[in-house]
CSV table of C-alpha atoms in Angstrom, one decimal:
chain,number,residue,atom,x,y,z
O,186,GLY,CA,-20.1,155.0,97.7
O,187,ALA,CA,-16.5,154.8,96.6
O,188,GLY,CA,-17.3,156.1,93.1
O,189,VAL,CA,-20.0,157.4,90.8
O,190,SER,CA,-22.4,154.5,90.0
O,191,GLN,CA,-24.5,154.5,86.8
O,192,THR,CA,-27.3,152.1,85.9
O,193,PRO,CA,-28.0,150.5,83.5
O,194,SER,CA,-24.6,150.1,81.9
O,195,ASN,CA,-26.3,149.3,78.7
O,196,LYS,CA,-29.8,150.0,77.4
O,197,VAL,CA,-31.3,149.1,74.1
O,198,THR,CA,-34.7,150.5,73.3
O,199,GLU,CA,-36.9,151.1,70.3
O,200,LYS,CA,-37.6,154.5,68.7
O,201,GLY,CA,-40.4,156.3,70.5
O,202,LYS,CA,-39.9,154.6,73.9
O,203,TYR,CA,-39.3,156.2,77.2
O,204,VAL,CA,-35.9,155.7,79.0
O,205,GLU,CA,-34.6,156.4,82.5
O,206,LEU,CA,-30.9,156.5,83.4
O,207,ARG,CA,-29.8,156.5,87.0
O,208,CYS,CA,-26.8,158.1,88.7
O,209,ASP,CA,-25.6,157.5,92.2
O,210,PRO,CA,-22.9,160.1,93.0
O,211,ILE,CA,-20.1,160.0,95.5
O,212,SER,CA,-21.5,160.3,99.1
O,213,GLY,CA,-21.3,163.9,100.2
O,214,HIS,CA,-20.9,165.4,96.8
O,215,THR,CA,-23.5,168.2,96.5
O,216,ALA,CA,-22.9,168.9,92.8
O,217,LEU,CA,-24.0,166.4,90.0
O,218,TYR,CA,-23.6,166.7,86.3
O,219,TRP,CA,-24.8,164.9,83.2
O,220,TYR,CA,-22.8,164.8,80.0
O,221,ARG,CA,-23.5,163.0,76.7
O,222,GLN,CA,-20.7,161.4,74.6
O,223,SER,CA,-21.6,160.5,71.0
O,224,LEU,CA,-19.5,158.2,69.0
O,225,GLY,CA,-16.1,159.8,68.1
O,226,GLN,CA,-16.8,162.9,70.1
O,227,GLY,CA,-15.8,164.3,73.4
O,228,PRO,CA,-18.4,164.5,76.2
O,229,GLU,CA,-20.9,167.4,75.9
O,230,PHE,CA,-22.5,169.1,78.9
O,231,LEU,CA,-26.2,168.5,79.5
O,232,ILE,CA,-27.2,169.7,83.0
O,233,TYR,CA,-25.8,170.6,86.4
O,234,PHE,CA,-27.4,170.2,89.8
O,235,GLN,CA,-26.4,171.9,93.0
O,236,GLY,CA,-28.3,170.0,95.7
O,237,THR,CA,-31.8,169.3,94.5
O,238,GLY,CA,-32.1,172.1,92.0
O,239,ALA,CA,-31.0,172.3,88.4
O,240,ALA,CA,-28.5,175.2,88.5
O,241,ASP,CA,-27.9,175.0,84.7
O,242,ASP,CA,-29.8,173.0,82.2
O,243,SER,CA,-28.6,174.9,79.1
O,244,GLY,CA,-27.1,171.7,77.6
O,245,LEU,CA,-30.3,169.7,77.3
O,246,PRO,CA,-31.0,169.4,73.6
O,247,ASN,CA,-34.8,169.7,73.7
O,248,ASP,CA,-37.8,169.2,75.9
O,249,ARG,CA,-37.7,165.4,75.5
O,250,PHE,CA,-34.9,165.4,77.9
O,251,PHE,CA,-35.5,166.0,81.6
O,252,ALA,CA,-33.5,165.2,84.8
O,253,VAL,CA,-34.4,165.2,88.5
O,254,ARG,CA,-32.5,164.9,91.8
O,255,PRO,CA,-35.4,165.0,94.3
O,256,GLU,CA,-33.4,164.4,97.5
O,257,GLY,CA,-30.1,165.9,96.5
O,258,SER,CA,-28.3,162.6,96.0
O,259,VAL,CA,-29.4,160.1,93.2
O,260,SER,CA,-30.3,161.7,89.9
O,261,THR,CA,-32.4,160.3,87.0
O,262,LEU,CA,-32.1,161.4,83.4
O,263,LYS,CA,-35.3,160.9,81.6
O,264,ILE,CA,-35.7,160.8,77.8
O,265,GLN,CA,-39.2,160.7,76.2
O,266,ARG,CA,-40.0,159.5,72.7
O,267,THR,CA,-36.5,158.4,72.0
O,268,GLU,CA,-34.9,158.9,68.6
O,269,ARG,CA,-32.0,157.2,66.9
O,270,GLY,CA,-30.0,160.3,67.3
O,271,ASP,CA,-30.2,160.0,71.1
O,272,SER,CA,-27.9,156.9,70.9
O,273,ALA,CA,-24.8,157.8,72.9
O,274,VAL,CA,-23.0,157.2,76.2
O,275,TYR,CA,-24.6,159.2,79.0
O,276,LEU,CA,-22.0,160.1,81.6
O,277,CYS,CA,-22.7,161.3,85.1
O,278,ALA,CA,-20.2,163.1,87.3
O,279,SER,CA,-20.2,164.5,90.8
O,280,SER,CA,-17.9,166.9,92.7
O,281,GLY,CA,-17.4,168.1,96.2
O,282,GLN,CA,-15.6,171.2,97.5
O,283,SER,CA,-12.6,170.8,95.2
O,284,ASN,CA,-15.0,171.3,92.2
O,285,VAL,CA,-13.1,168.6,90.3
O,286,LEU,CA,-15.5,166.3,88.5
O,287,THR,CA,-15.4,162.5,89.1
O,288,PHE,CA,-17.1,160.6,86.3
O,289,GLY,CA,-19.0,157.3,86.3
O,290,ALA,CA,-18.5,154.6,83.7
O,291,GLY,CA,-21.5,155.8,81.8
O,292,SER,CA,-24.8,154.3,80.5
O,293,ARG,CA,-24.7,153.3,76.8
O,294,LEU,CA,-28.0,154.0,75.2
O,295,THR,CA,-28.8,152.4,71.8
O,296,VAL,CA,-32.1,153.4,70.1
O,297,LEU,CA,-33.1,151.1,67.3
P,1115,ALA,CA,-17.8,180.6,73.9
P,1116,GLN,CA,-14.9,178.3,74.5
P,1117,SER,CA,-13.6,175.5,72.3
P,1118,VAL,CA,-10.9,172.8,72.4
P,1119,THR,CA,-8.9,171.4,69.5
P,1120,GLN,CA,-7.0,168.2,69.8
P,1121,LEU,CA,-4.8,168.2,66.8
P,1122,ASP,CA,-4.3,164.5,66.5
P,1123,SER,CA,-7.1,162.0,66.5
P,1124,GLN,CA,-4.7,159.0,66.8
P,1125,VAL,CA,-1.1,158.8,68.0
P,1126,PRO,CA,0.7,155.4,67.7
P,1127,VAL,CA,4.0,155.1,69.5
P,1128,PHE,CA,6.4,152.3,70.6
P,1129,GLU,CA,6.8,151.3,74.2
P,1130,GLU,CA,9.3,153.4,76.2
P,1131,ALA,CA,9.2,156.2,73.6
P,1132,PRO,CA,8.2,159.8,74.6
P,1133,VAL,CA,4.8,161.1,73.6
P,1134,GLU,CA,3.2,164.5,73.3
P,1135,LEU,CA,-0.6,164.9,72.8
P,1136,ARG,CA,-1.5,168.4,71.6
P,1137,CYS,CA,-4.3,170.5,72.9
P,1138,ASN,CA,-5.2,174.1,71.9
P,1139,TYR,CA,-8.1,176.1,73.3
P,1140,SER,CA,-9.9,179.3,72.7
P,1141,SER,CA,-11.7,181.4,75.3
P,1142,SER,CA,-12.3,185.0,76.0
P,1143,VAL,CA,-11.9,184.6,79.7
P,1144,SER,CA,-9.4,183.0,82.1
P,1145,VAL,CA,-9.7,179.2,82.1
P,1146,TYR,CA,-9.1,176.1,84.0
P,1147,LEU,CA,-7.6,173.2,81.9
P,1148,PHE,CA,-7.8,169.5,82.4
P,1149,TRP,CA,-6.7,166.2,80.8
P,1150,TYR,CA,-8.8,163.1,81.3
P,1151,VAL,CA,-8.0,159.5,80.3
P,1152,GLN,CA,-10.7,157.0,79.3
P,1153,TYR,CA,-9.8,153.3,79.2
P,1154,PRO,CA,-12.1,150.9,77.3
P,1155,ASN,CA,-15.5,150.5,79.0
P,1156,GLN,CA,-14.5,152.8,81.8
P,1157,GLY,CA,-15.4,156.3,82.9
P,1158,LEU,CA,-13.2,159.4,82.5
P,1159,GLN,CA,-10.3,159.6,85.0
P,1160,LEU,CA,-8.6,162.9,85.8
P,1161,LEU,CA,-4.9,162.9,84.8
P,1162,LEU,CA,-4.1,166.4,85.8
P,1163,LYS,CA,-5.5,170.0,86.0
P,1164,TYR,CA,-4.3,173.6,85.7
P,1165,LEU,CA,-6.2,176.1,87.9
P,1166,SER,CA,-3.6,178.7,88.6
P,1167,GLY,CA,0.1,179.1,89.6
P,1168,SER,CA,2.9,177.1,88.1
P,1169,THR,CA,2.4,176.5,84.4
P,1170,LEU,CA,4.0,173.1,84.6
P,1171,VAL,CA,1.5,170.6,86.0
P,1172,LYS,CA,2.3,167.1,87.1
P,1173,GLY,CA,-0.3,164.4,87.2
P,1174,ILE,CA,-0.8,160.7,87.7
P,1175,ASN,CA,1.0,157.9,85.9
P,1176,GLY,CA,4.0,160.1,85.1
P,1177,PHE,CA,2.1,162.5,82.8
P,1178,GLU,CA,2.7,166.3,82.8
P,1179,ALA,CA,1.4,169.2,80.9
P,1180,GLU,CA,2.4,172.8,80.4
P,1181,PHE,CA,0.0,175.7,80.2
P,1182,ASN,CA,1.1,178.3,77.6
P,1183,LYS,CA,-1.2,181.3,77.7
P,1184,SER,CA,0.4,183.1,74.7
P,1185,GLN,CA,-0.1,180.0,72.5
P,1186,THR,CA,-3.3,179.0,74.2
P,1187,SER,CA,-2.0,175.5,74.5
P,1188,PHE,CA,-2.0,172.7,77.1
P,1189,HIS,CA,0.0,169.8,75.6
P,1190,LEU,CA,0.3,166.6,77.5
P,1191,ARG,CA,3.6,164.8,77.7
P,1192,LYS,CA,5.2,161.6,79.1
P,1193,PRO,CA,8.9,160.8,78.7
P,1194,SER,CA,8.5,157.0,78.4
P,1195,VAL,CA,5.1,155.3,77.7
P,1196,HIS,CA,4.0,151.8,78.7
P,1197,ILE,CA,1.6,149.4,77.0
P,1198,SER,CA,-0.9,150.2,79.8
P,1199,ASP,CA,-1.1,153.9,78.7
P,1200,THR,CA,-3.1,152.8,75.6
P,1201,ALA,CA,-6.3,154.7,76.0
P,1202,GLU,CA,-8.3,157.8,74.7
P,1203,TYR,CA,-7.1,161.1,76.1
P,1204,PHE,CA,-9.4,164.1,76.4
P,1205,CYS,CA,-8.4,167.7,76.9
P,1206,ALA,CA,-11.0,170.0,78.5
P,1207,VAL,CA,-11.5,173.6,79.4
P,1208,SER,CA,-13.8,175.4,81.8
P,1209,GLU,CA,-14.2,179.1,82.6
P,1210,GLY,CA,-12.9,180.2,86.0
P,1211,GLY,CA,-15.2,181.4,88.7
P,1212,GLY,CA,-18.8,180.4,88.9
P,1213,SER,CA,-18.9,178.5,85.6
P,1214,ASN,CA,-16.1,176.2,86.3
P,1215,TYR,CA,-18.4,173.2,86.3
P,1216,LYS,CA,-19.2,173.3,82.6
P,1217,LEU,CA,-16.4,171.5,80.8
P,1218,THR,CA,-15.9,171.8,77.1
P,1219,PHE,CA,-14.1,168.7,75.8
P,1220,GLY,CA,-12.0,168.1,72.7
P,1221,LYS,CA,-12.8,165.2,70.4
P,1222,GLY,CA,-10.1,163.0,72.0
P,1223,THR,CA,-6.8,161.5,71.0
P,1224,LEU,CA,-6.4,157.7,70.9
P,1225,LEU,CA,-2.9,156.8,72.1
P,1226,THR,CA,-1.8,153.3,71.1
P,1227,VAL,CA,1.4,152.0,72.6
P,1228,ASN,CA,2.9,149.2,70.6
P,1229,PRO,CA,5.5,146.7,71.9
């Protein structure tokens, strides 16, 4: 597609529930990234995919967070047993040969 | 580890005035530097980047930034701002080489341009 697409744009859930956030990167971009932006903060790195594999997942805060990219295109960020502190905007980005990241509009997650 | 400090959380200016948004970084290795802009309810958009070469970098929408290695700064400037420049601006740094994908962002500077 023309840009990085993220769905849903807004998600409200209850504490303890499971959530999936989807990212559709720019066509042909082999690298995909997830960042998290909490209120009043800059984005923080979560995970980086090169193709289908997670090349660096050092930013995932704990084992409740998991991300997949089974076919090397669309990625899903999965959060188990959500907590109020997980409330944030989750940003996806992709890059091609230039290595410059292009970001999506984000998925705003609110955990009540 | 690297870090980014944006010295001003908010910068109000009048239309057609010049503006400078300050950014300082710390890193033990050579770095790549970026400025991103975020309009309300939109994703981050790249304004400009410094990878190597000339220390004065020109970007979109009339913005420019200068890399100063001795002062570890990468301040963003525009000689005359418009109402439409009202947005949040983020400075970011990444290590060169194989780790250039992992951006460390500052907390952002909200630029408000008043008529």
